[in-house]
Amino acid sequence: MGNCFVIMGFGEKTDFQSNPQRVLNLNRTYANIIKPAVEAAGHVCLRADEIIHSTVIDKPMYDNLLGADLVVADLSTSNVNAVYELGVRHALRPHRTIVMAENNFTFPFDLNHLSILKYEHLGKDIGFDEVMRVRGILTEKITTLMASPEPDSPVFLFIPTLRPASIPAASLAAAPSAPQPAPSAPPTDPNSFAHLLESFRAAKARVKKPADWKEPLDLLGRLKTMQPTDPYILQQLALATYKQEQPDKKVSLIQAKIILSELAPQASSDAETVGLWGAIHKRLWEELHTPADLDEAILAYARGYYIKNDYYYGINYAFMLDVRAAATSGEESLTDRVLARRRRREVLAICDRLLEAVPAPAGDDIFWIGATKVEALFGLGRKDEAGQLRSQIVAKERERLTNAGASDETGWMETSLVTQLDKLATLLT
């Protein structure tokens, strides 16, 4: 049994190359494809987030790049760290490195000559058939590679006289079945970044009221100590900070704004960052009624909409335009009203396209796409259509939850929609 070190991003990462932008849950790739495939081939599997503790990652990372019998590198979302680490591995070891990436990844010239395993990622998840297909290919590839003497590193391929780095405690000539050094840390280590990240997600899923955000915030504080500049951690920290509303709404929003500022949201091309920036300033406007916050919220939602072409950003953009229209008069107000109606017509088209897509949206997404369509219809004055659709989507969501044996959470979702429609009705009168 050998050990495999996996090079890739972890958690949710934005794929800037896709149009519209998508956020890929790379943990799905690792948990559903890579780790099972490696273990099926008879090896121990370890990813960087499973060895990150309170200390820096550098030394254990380089130790694994040099000493691991096998390295699998997933370059999806153009992760710069993953590309760099792949280069280090290719410079250190001539054999046993596998490169893979999601279909939308555009390979730089220097990587085009590599054998790359491609797969389809749906964003939040990966289809079952695709998981089984790629898992089987990867397992077979690992088994073949471990028995092959041929170099797969372009460095050693094009410079055949180069000698590989020496490896303490292991030998390149060792048979695949020979005893191998243990991984740097067990994957189940409760102090690892991976374990803490899963604990955070579980705690976040349990949140029902502002006070419940304390546990997720505590976990995010520990995660930020390990990865202080990770965009996902900073995004979630900003979100949890203003959601907790401590010591009050205004202060929590200002604190969240400071946290998110580390990601340069006014210049960022990350739709998630920009959308959070819009949400923070929307709420600051509701608390303080400062015109600068209103304008900043509109700019953020507009940028998010043009980056991602997404119903969430589009409907919030339209709503905030009507908020500003209600606070102004004359040509300024009229311009915002016209723009809001245009955005809603575009959002209707986006929602229809998503609802008619194959495969259809799953889970809560179906409700929220439908709810967005209801709001767009209502804002365009098509209130009868909006009312009929509202009844339909609420009934379908209750049926879905009943069939899934889940608790009926439709009540708060419907209340959220009704509250939004009431706000919109006030703005439009």
Short mmCIF file of C-alpha atoms in Angstrom, two decimals:
data_model
loop_
_atom_site.label_atom_id
_atom_site.label_comp_id
_atom_site.label_asym_id
_atom_site.label_seq_id
_atom_site.Cartn_x
_atom_site.Cartn_y
_atom_site.Cartn_z
CA MET A 1 0.00 0.00 0.00
CA GLY A 2 1.34 3.41 -0.99
CA ASN A 3 0.25 6.92 -0.05
CA CYS A 4 -1.31 9.48 -2.35
CA PHE A 5 -1.14 13.23 -1.86
CA VAL A 6 -3.92 15.23 -3.54
CA ILE A 7 -3.24 18.72 -4.93
CA MET A 8 -6.41 20.81 -5.36
CA GLY A 9 -8.47 23.61 -3.90
CA PHE A 10 -10.86 22.75 -1.10
CA GLY A 11 -14.31 23.93 -0.13
CA GLU A 12 -16.24 26.14 -2.54
CA LYS A 13 -14.20 28.01 -5.13
CA THR A 14 -15.29 30.34 -7.92
CA ASP A 15 -14.61 29.19 -11.47
CA PHE A 16 -13.81 32.49 -13.17
CA GLN A 17 -13.42 30.83 -16.58
CA SER A 18 -17.04 29.67 -16.81
CA ASN A 19 -19.65 31.98 -18.32
CA PRO A 20 -21.70 32.66 -16.32
CA GLN A 21 -19.46 32.22 -13.31
CA ARG A 22 -20.02 29.13 -11.21
CA VAL A 23 -18.99 28.18 -7.70
CA LEU A 24 -17.66 24.61 -7.62
CA ASN A 25 -17.76 22.54 -4.47
CA LEU A 26 -14.36 20.88 -4.84
CA ASN A 27 -14.95 18.78 -1.75
CA ARG A 28 -17.46 16.83 -3.85
CA THR A 29 -14.72 15.95 -6.34
CA TYR A 30 -12.42 14.82 -3.55
CA ALA A 31 -14.97 12.90 -1.48
CA ASN A 32 -16.96 11.36 -4.36
CA ILE A 33 -14.28 10.69 -6.97
CA ILE A 34 -10.64 11.05 -5.96
CA LYS A 35 -10.52 9.54 -2.48
CA PRO A 36 -12.69 6.48 -3.30
CA ALA A 37 -10.67 5.87 -6.49
CA VAL A 38 -7.34 6.07 -4.67
CA GLU A 39 -8.55 3.76 -1.90
CA ALA A 40 -10.02 1.33 -4.43
CA ALA A 41 -6.53 1.11 -5.95
CA GLY A 42 -5.19 0.16 -2.53
CA HIS A 43 -3.59 3.40 -1.34
CA VAL A 44 -3.97 5.89 1.52
CA CYS A 45 -5.34 9.25 0.37
CA LEU A 46 -4.50 12.64 1.89
CA ARG A 47 -5.31 16.21 0.88
CA ALA A 48 -3.61 19.40 2.08
CA ASP A 49 -6.53 20.57 4.22
CA GLU A 50 -6.24 17.34 6.20
CA ILE A 51 -2.74 18.30 7.37
CA ILE A 52 -3.25 22.04 7.97
CA HIS A 53 -3.22 22.79 11.69
CA SER A 54 -2.32 25.96 13.59
CA THR A 55 1.11 25.84 11.96
CA VAL A 56 1.96 26.75 8.38
CA ILE A 57 1.33 24.21 5.62
CA ASP A 58 4.63 24.70 3.77
CA LYS A 59 6.86 21.97 5.23
CA PRO A 60 4.33 19.09 5.29
CA MET A 61 3.19 20.11 1.79
CA TYR A 62 6.74 19.92 0.37
CA ASP A 63 7.37 16.68 2.29
CA ASN A 64 4.33 15.13 0.62
CA LEU A 65 5.14 16.49 -2.84
CA LEU A 66 8.53 14.82 -2.57
CA GLY A 67 7.72 11.67 -0.64
CA ALA A 68 4.24 10.62 -1.78
CA ASP A 69 4.20 7.51 -3.96
CA LEU A 70 1.42 9.08 -6.03
CA VAL A 71 0.13 12.61 -6.55
CA VAL A 72 -3.27 13.50 -8.04
CA ALA A 73 -3.56 17.16 -9.07
CA ASP A 74 -6.99 18.67 -9.80
CA LEU A 75 -6.53 22.09 -11.44
CA SER A 76 -10.23 23.01 -11.60
CA THR A 77 -11.07 26.72 -11.10
CA SER A 78 -7.52 27.58 -12.23
CA ASN A 79 -6.22 27.24 -8.69
CA VAL A 80 -2.82 28.95 -8.74
CA ASN A 81 -1.54 27.05 -5.70
CA ALA A 82 -2.45 23.72 -7.31
CA VAL A 83 -0.65 24.61 -10.55
CA TYR A 84 2.44 25.69 -8.58
CA GLU A 85 2.44 22.52 -6.49
CA LEU A 86 2.07 20.40 -9.64
CA GLY A 87 5.19 22.12 -11.01
CA VAL A 88 7.09 21.34 -7.82
CA ARG A 89 6.06 17.70 -8.01
CA HIS A 90 7.11 17.46 -11.67
CA ALA A 91 10.50 18.94 -10.76
CA LEU A 92 11.03 16.49 -7.89
CA ARG A 93 9.67 13.19 -9.13
CA PRO A 94 9.66 11.66 -12.62
CA HIS A 95 6.83 9.20 -12.00
CA ARG A 96 3.31 8.75 -10.71
CA THR A 97 1.59 12.12 -11.07
CA ILE A 98 -1.96 12.33 -12.43
CA VAL A 99 -3.53 15.58 -13.62
CA MET A 100 -7.28 16.12 -13.83
CA ALA A 101 -9.65 19.07 -14.20
CA GLU A 102 -13.27 20.01 -14.71
CA ASN A 103 -14.41 20.34 -18.35
CA ASN A 104 -14.46 24.15 -18.39
CA PHE A 105 -10.82 24.49 -17.37
CA THR A 106 -8.72 26.12 -20.10
CA PHE A 107 -5.24 24.66 -20.02
CA PRO A 108 -2.23 26.97 -20.45
CA PHE A 109 0.13 26.11 -23.29
CA ASP A 110 2.68 24.45 -20.99
CA LEU A 111 0.04 21.97 -19.75
CA ASN A 112 -1.50 21.11 -23.12
CA HIS A 113 0.88 18.21 -23.75
CA LEU A 114 0.00 16.46 -20.48
CA SER A 115 -2.46 13.60 -20.25
CA ILE A 116 -5.37 15.19 -18.38
CA LEU A 117 -8.45 13.43 -17.03
CA LYS A 118 -11.50 15.65 -17.53
CA TYR A 119 -14.84 15.41 -15.76
CA GLU A 120 -18.11 17.35 -15.54
CA HIS A 121 -18.84 19.29 -12.36
CA LEU A 122 -22.36 20.65 -11.87
CA GLY A 123 -21.35 23.26 -9.28
CA LYS A 124 -22.83 22.16 -5.97
CA ASP A 125 -22.60 18.49 -6.84
CA ILE A 126 -21.52 15.97 -9.48
CA GLY A 127 -23.97 13.62 -11.19
CA PHE A 128 -23.92 9.99 -10.00
CA ASP A 129 -23.18 8.57 -13.46
CA GLU A 130 -20.26 10.98 -13.88
CA VAL A 131 -18.90 10.13 -10.44
CA MET A 132 -18.90 6.42 -11.21
CA ARG A 133 -17.42 6.92 -14.69
CA VAL A 134 -14.51 9.10 -13.56
CA ARG A 135 -13.89 7.08 -10.40
CA GLY A 136 -13.46 3.93 -12.48
CA ILE A 137 -11.12 5.62 -14.95
CA LEU A 138 -9.03 7.13 -12.15
CA THR A 139 -8.69 3.83 -10.28
CA GLU A 140 -7.53 2.07 -13.46
CA LYS A 141 -5.15 4.92 -14.24
CA ILE A 142 -3.60 4.72 -10.77
CA THR A 143 -3.11 0.96 -10.98
CA THR A 144 -1.46 1.24 -14.40
CA LEU A 145 0.72 4.18 -13.39
CA MET A 146 2.04 2.57 -10.23
CA ALA A 147 3.40 -0.33 -12.27
CA SER A 148 4.87 1.78 -15.08
CA PRO A 149 8.55 2.84 -15.24
CA GLU A 150 7.80 5.57 -17.82
CA PRO A 151 8.20 9.20 -16.65
CA ASP A 152 5.05 11.34 -16.65
CA SER A 153 6.87 14.50 -15.56
CA PRO A 154 7.62 16.75 -18.56
CA VAL A 155 10.76 17.94 -16.73
CA PHE A 156 12.29 14.45 -16.66
CA LEU A 157 10.83 13.59 -20.06
CA PHE A 158 12.56 16.47 -21.84
CA ILE A 159 15.71 16.39 -19.68
CA PRO A 160 16.39 12.63 -19.47
CA THR A 161 19.81 13.12 -17.85
CA LEU A 162 18.23 14.80 -14.82
CA ARG A 163 18.37 12.78 -11.59
CA PRO A 164 15.37 12.81 -9.22
CA ALA A 165 15.65 14.29 -5.74
CA SER A 166 16.65 11.89 -2.98
CA ILE A 167 13.81 10.70 -0.79
CA PRO A 168 14.56 9.91 2.83
CA ALA A 169 12.63 6.93 4.22
CA ALA A 170 11.52 5.80 0.76
CA SER A 171 13.08 4.80 -2.51
CA LEU A 172 11.89 5.46 -6.04
CA ALA A 173 12.99 1.93 -6.86
CA ALA A 174 10.82 0.40 -4.15
CA ALA A 175 8.15 -1.96 -5.34
CA PRO A 176 4.59 -0.64 -5.11
CA SER A 177 3.81 -3.28 -2.50
CA ALA A 178 6.72 -2.35 -0.22
CA PRO A 179 5.96 -0.72 3.17
CA GLN A 180 5.48 3.02 2.80
CA PRO A 181 5.75 5.96 5.19
CA ALA A 182 2.51 6.97 6.85
CA PRO A 183 0.68 10.16 5.80
CA SER A 184 1.62 13.35 7.63
CA ALA A 185 -1.63 13.32 9.63
CA PRO A 186 -4.72 11.12 9.78
CA PRO A 187 -7.65 12.47 7.72
CA THR A 188 -9.93 12.25 10.78
CA ASP A 189 -7.78 14.58 12.90
CA PRO A 190 -10.32 16.84 14.70
CA ASN A 191 -7.86 19.76 14.60
CA SER A 192 -7.33 19.63 10.85
CA PHE A 193 -8.68 22.29 8.52
CA ALA A 194 -10.85 19.69 6.74
CA HIS A 195 -12.52 18.50 9.93
CA LEU A 196 -13.13 22.03 11.20
CA LEU A 197 -14.57 23.06 7.83
CA GLU A 198 -17.06 20.18 7.92
CA SER A 199 -17.93 21.09 11.52
CA PHE A 200 -18.57 24.68 10.41
CA ARG A 201 -20.91 23.58 7.62
CA ALA A 202 -22.83 21.32 9.99
CA ALA A 203 -23.14 24.15 12.54
CA LYS A 204 -24.27 26.58 9.84
CA ALA A 205 -26.97 24.14 8.70
CA ARG A 206 -28.39 24.13 12.25
CA VAL A 207 -28.79 27.91 12.43
CA LYS A 208 -32.39 29.01 13.01
CA LYS A 209 -31.95 32.42 14.67
CA PRO A 210 -29.21 35.09 15.01
CA ALA A 211 -27.89 33.72 18.32
CA ASP A 212 -27.20 30.35 16.65
CA TRP A 213 -24.37 31.92 14.62
CA LYS A 214 -22.01 31.87 17.63
CA GLU A 215 -20.77 28.32 17.01
CA PRO A 216 -20.17 28.83 13.26
CA LEU A 217 -18.33 32.07 14.05
CA ASP A 218 -16.07 30.36 16.60
CA LEU A 219 -15.18 27.68 14.03
CA LEU A 220 -14.56 30.30 11.33
CA GLY A 221 -12.19 32.10 13.70
CA ARG A 222 -10.09 28.93 13.99
CA LEU A 223 -10.23 28.33 10.24
CA LYS A 224 -9.11 31.87 9.51
CA THR A 225 -6.08 31.36 11.77
CA MET A 226 -5.06 28.44 9.53
CA GLN A 227 -5.90 30.07 6.19
CA PRO A 228 -6.07 33.84 6.81
CA THR A 229 -6.58 34.87 3.17
CA ASP A 230 -8.86 32.11 1.91
CA PRO A 231 -11.77 33.83 0.08
CA TYR A 232 -14.40 31.29 1.14
CA ILE A 233 -13.50 31.63 4.82
CA LEU A 234 -13.57 35.44 4.62
CA GLN A 235 -16.91 35.39 2.78
CA GLN A 236 -18.47 33.08 5.36
CA LEU A 237 -16.99 35.10 8.22
CA ALA A 238 -18.53 38.31 6.86
CA LEU A 239 -21.90 36.57 6.37
CA ALA A 240 -21.96 35.02 9.85
CA THR A 241 -20.85 38.30 11.45
CA TYR A 242 -23.75 40.35 10.16
CA LYS A 243 -26.24 37.50 10.55
CA GLN A 244 -25.43 37.20 14.27
CA GLU A 245 -26.43 40.87 14.81
CA GLN A 246 -24.09 41.30 17.79
CA PRO A 247 -23.85 43.65 19.61
CA ASP A 248 -26.52 45.08 17.28
CA LYS A 249 -27.39 45.11 13.58
CA LYS A 250 -25.49 48.30 12.74
CA VAL A 251 -22.22 47.32 14.41
CA SER A 252 -22.34 43.77 13.03
CA LEU A 253 -22.83 45.11 9.51
CA ILE A 254 -19.90 47.49 9.83
CA GLN A 255 -17.73 44.65 11.17
CA ALA A 256 -18.79 42.44 8.25
CA LYS A 257 -17.94 45.24 5.82
CA ILE A 258 -14.42 45.49 7.30
CA ILE A 259 -13.92 41.71 7.03
CA LEU A 260 -15.08 41.56 3.41
CA SER A 261 -12.92 44.56 2.49
CA GLU A 262 -9.93 42.19 2.59
CA LEU A 263 -11.22 40.72 -0.70
CA ALA A 264 -11.36 44.14 -2.44
CA PRO A 265 -15.09 43.74 -3.29
CA GLN A 266 -15.34 46.97 -5.27
CA ALA A 267 -12.83 45.63 -7.80
CA SER A 268 -13.40 41.87 -7.40
CA SER A 269 -14.57 39.64 -10.23
CA ASP A 270 -15.85 37.06 -7.75
CA ALA A 271 -19.65 37.21 -7.88
CA GLU A 272 -19.97 35.73 -4.38
CA THR A 273 -17.84 38.48 -2.87
CA VAL A 274 -19.66 41.18 -4.82
CA GLY A 275 -23.07 39.77 -3.87
CA LEU A 276 -22.19 39.78 -0.17
CA TRP A 277 -20.96 43.36 -0.51
CA GLY A 278 -24.35 44.26 -1.98
CA ALA A 279 -26.23 42.48 0.82
CA ILE A 280 -24.22 44.27 3.51
CA HIS A 281 -24.83 47.71 2.01
CA LYS A 282 -28.50 46.93 1.38
CA ARG A 283 -28.89 46.25 5.10
CA LEU A 284 -26.78 49.28 6.04
CA TRP A 285 -29.17 51.39 3.97
CA GLU A 286 -32.13 49.88 5.85
CA GLU A 287 -30.46 50.70 9.17
CA LEU A 288 -28.92 54.10 8.46
CA HIS A 289 -30.64 55.39 5.29
CA THR A 290 -27.34 56.73 3.99
CA PRO A 291 -27.54 57.37 0.21
CA ALA A 292 -23.96 56.17 -0.25
CA ASP A 293 -24.92 52.71 1.07
CA LEU A 294 -27.90 52.57 -1.28
CA ASP A 295 -25.74 53.48 -4.28
CA GLU A 296 -23.06 50.97 -3.24
CA ALA A 297 -25.66 48.19 -2.93
CA ILE A 298 -26.99 48.93 -6.43
CA LEU A 299 -23.50 48.98 -7.93
CA ALA A 300 -22.63 45.69 -6.24
CA TYR A 301 -25.76 43.86 -7.38
CA ALA A 302 -25.34 45.29 -10.88
CA ARG A 303 -21.75 44.01 -11.07
CA GLY A 304 -22.76 40.63 -9.68
CA TYR A 305 -25.54 40.40 -12.26
CA TYR A 306 -23.28 41.22 -15.19
CA ILE A 307 -20.56 38.87 -13.92
CA LYS A 308 -22.82 35.89 -13.28
CA ASN A 309 -26.05 36.59 -15.24
CA ASP A 310 -27.90 35.06 -12.30
CA TYR A 311 -31.50 35.45 -11.10
CA TYR A 312 -30.46 36.24 -7.50
CA TYR A 313 -28.32 39.22 -8.46
CA GLY A 314 -30.80 40.36 -11.11
CA ILE A 315 -33.85 40.44 -8.85
CA ASN A 316 -31.94 42.21 -6.06
CA TYR A 317 -30.58 44.72 -8.56
CA ALA A 318 -34.12 45.48 -9.75
CA PHE A 319 -35.46 45.77 -6.20
CA MET A 320 -32.73 48.17 -5.10
CA LEU A 321 -33.32 50.31 -8.19
CA ASP A 322 -36.95 50.67 -7.10
CA VAL A 323 -35.77 51.50 -3.57
CA ARG A 324 -33.73 54.38 -4.97
CA ALA A 325 -36.54 55.42 -7.30
CA ALA A 326 -38.85 55.73 -4.29
CA ALA A 327 -36.25 57.90 -2.51
CA THR A 328 -35.74 60.30 -5.45
CA SER A 329 -37.91 62.12 -7.96
CA GLY A 330 -38.06 63.35 -11.55
CA GLU A 331 -35.77 61.91 -14.21
CA GLU A 332 -33.57 60.14 -11.62
CA SER A 333 -36.55 58.19 -10.29
CA LEU A 334 -37.95 57.47 -13.75
CA THR A 335 -34.61 56.13 -15.01
CA ASP A 336 -34.33 53.70 -12.11
CA ARG A 337 -37.93 52.51 -12.64
CA VAL A 338 -37.26 51.79 -16.31
CA LEU A 339 -34.02 49.95 -15.55
CA ALA A 340 -35.76 47.89 -12.85
CA ARG A 341 -38.45 46.75 -15.30
CA ARG A 342 -35.80 45.77 -17.87
CA ARG A 343 -33.91 43.71 -15.31
CA ARG A 344 -37.11 41.93 -14.26
CA ARG A 345 -37.91 40.96 -17.84
CA GLU A 346 -34.40 39.53 -18.15
CA VAL A 347 -34.76 37.70 -14.83
CA LEU A 348 -38.02 36.13 -16.04
CA ALA A 349 -36.16 34.70 -19.02
CA ILE A 350 -33.38 33.36 -16.77
CA CYS A 351 -35.88 31.70 -14.42
CA ASP A 352 -37.83 30.12 -17.30
CA ARG A 353 -34.61 28.76 -18.78
CA LEU A 354 -33.57 27.23 -15.45
CA LEU A 355 -36.99 25.73 -14.73
CA GLU A 356 -37.11 24.12 -18.19
CA ALA A 357 -33.52 22.83 -18.01
CA VAL A 358 -32.63 19.14 -18.12
CA PRO A 359 -31.76 18.02 -15.52
CA ALA A 360 -34.14 20.22 -13.55
CA PRO A 361 -32.93 22.22 -10.52
CA ALA A 362 -32.96 20.24 -7.29
CA GLY A 363 -33.78 20.87 -3.66
CA ASP A 364 -34.55 24.37 -2.41
CA ASP A 365 -33.30 25.85 -5.70
CA ILE A 366 -36.63 24.99 -7.34
CA PHE A 367 -38.52 27.06 -4.78
CA TRP A 368 -36.20 30.05 -4.90
CA ILE A 369 -36.13 30.18 -8.70
CA GLY A 370 -39.92 30.06 -8.66
CA ALA A 371 -40.08 32.70 -5.90
CA THR A 372 -37.81 34.97 -7.94
CA LYS A 373 -40.13 34.55 -10.93
CA VAL A 374 -43.09 35.45 -8.70
CA GLU A 375 -41.34 38.66 -7.60
CA ALA A 376 -40.39 39.55 -11.18
CA LEU A 377 -43.99 39.08 -12.37
CA PHE A 378 -45.31 41.09 -9.43
CA GLY A 379 -42.86 43.92 -10.10
CA LEU A 380 -43.95 44.03 -13.74
CA GLY A 381 -47.59 44.45 -12.70
CA ARG A 382 -48.62 40.88 -13.61
CA LYS A 383 -50.07 40.25 -10.17
CA ASP A 384 -52.61 37.55 -11.08
CA GLU A 385 -49.88 35.44 -12.69
CA ALA A 386 -47.66 36.05 -9.68
CA GLY A 387 -50.39 34.90 -7.27
CA GLN A 388 -51.10 31.71 -9.20
CA LEU A 389 -47.42 30.81 -9.46
CA ARG A 390 -46.88 31.51 -5.78
CA SER A 391 -49.59 28.99 -4.84
CA GLN A 392 -48.07 26.43 -7.20
CA ILE A 393 -44.50 26.65 -5.96
CA VAL A 394 -45.52 26.55 -2.28
CA ALA A 395 -47.64 23.43 -2.91
CA LYS A 396 -44.82 21.75 -4.86
CA GLU A 397 -42.27 22.52 -2.15
CA ARG A 398 -44.51 21.03 0.54
CA GLU A 399 -45.01 17.93 -1.60
CA ARG A 400 -41.25 17.62 -2.19
CA LEU A 401 -40.46 17.85 1.52
CA THR A 402 -43.19 15.34 2.38
CA ASN A 403 -41.92 12.84 -0.19
CA ALA A 404 -38.37 13.28 1.10
CA GLY A 405 -39.50 12.71 4.68
CA ALA A 406 -38.09 16.11 5.63
CA SER A 407 -39.53 18.67 8.02
CA ASP A 408 -41.78 21.24 6.40
CA GLU A 409 -39.72 24.43 6.17
CA THR A 410 -42.06 25.95 3.60
CA GLY A 411 -43.61 28.25 6.21
CA TRP A 412 -40.62 30.53 6.66
CA MET A 413 -39.81 30.39 2.94
CA GLU A 414 -43.33 31.50 2.03
CA THR A 415 -43.21 34.18 4.74
CA SER A 416 -39.94 35.47 3.28
CA LEU A 417 -41.53 35.70 -0.18
CA VAL A 418 -44.68 37.42 1.12
CA THR A 419 -42.58 39.93 3.07
CA GLN A 420 -40.55 40.74 -0.05
CA LEU A 421 -43.71 41.21 -2.13
CA ASP A 422 -45.15 43.52 0.53
CA LYS A 423 -41.97 45.63 0.45
CA LEU A 424 -42.11 45.76 -3.33
CA ALA A 425 -45.80 46.74 -3.32
CA THR A 426 -44.98 49.65 -1.02
CA LEU A 427 -42.17 50.82 -3.31
CA LEU A 428 -44.30 50.67 -6.43
CA THR A 429 -47.30 52.60 -5.07
#
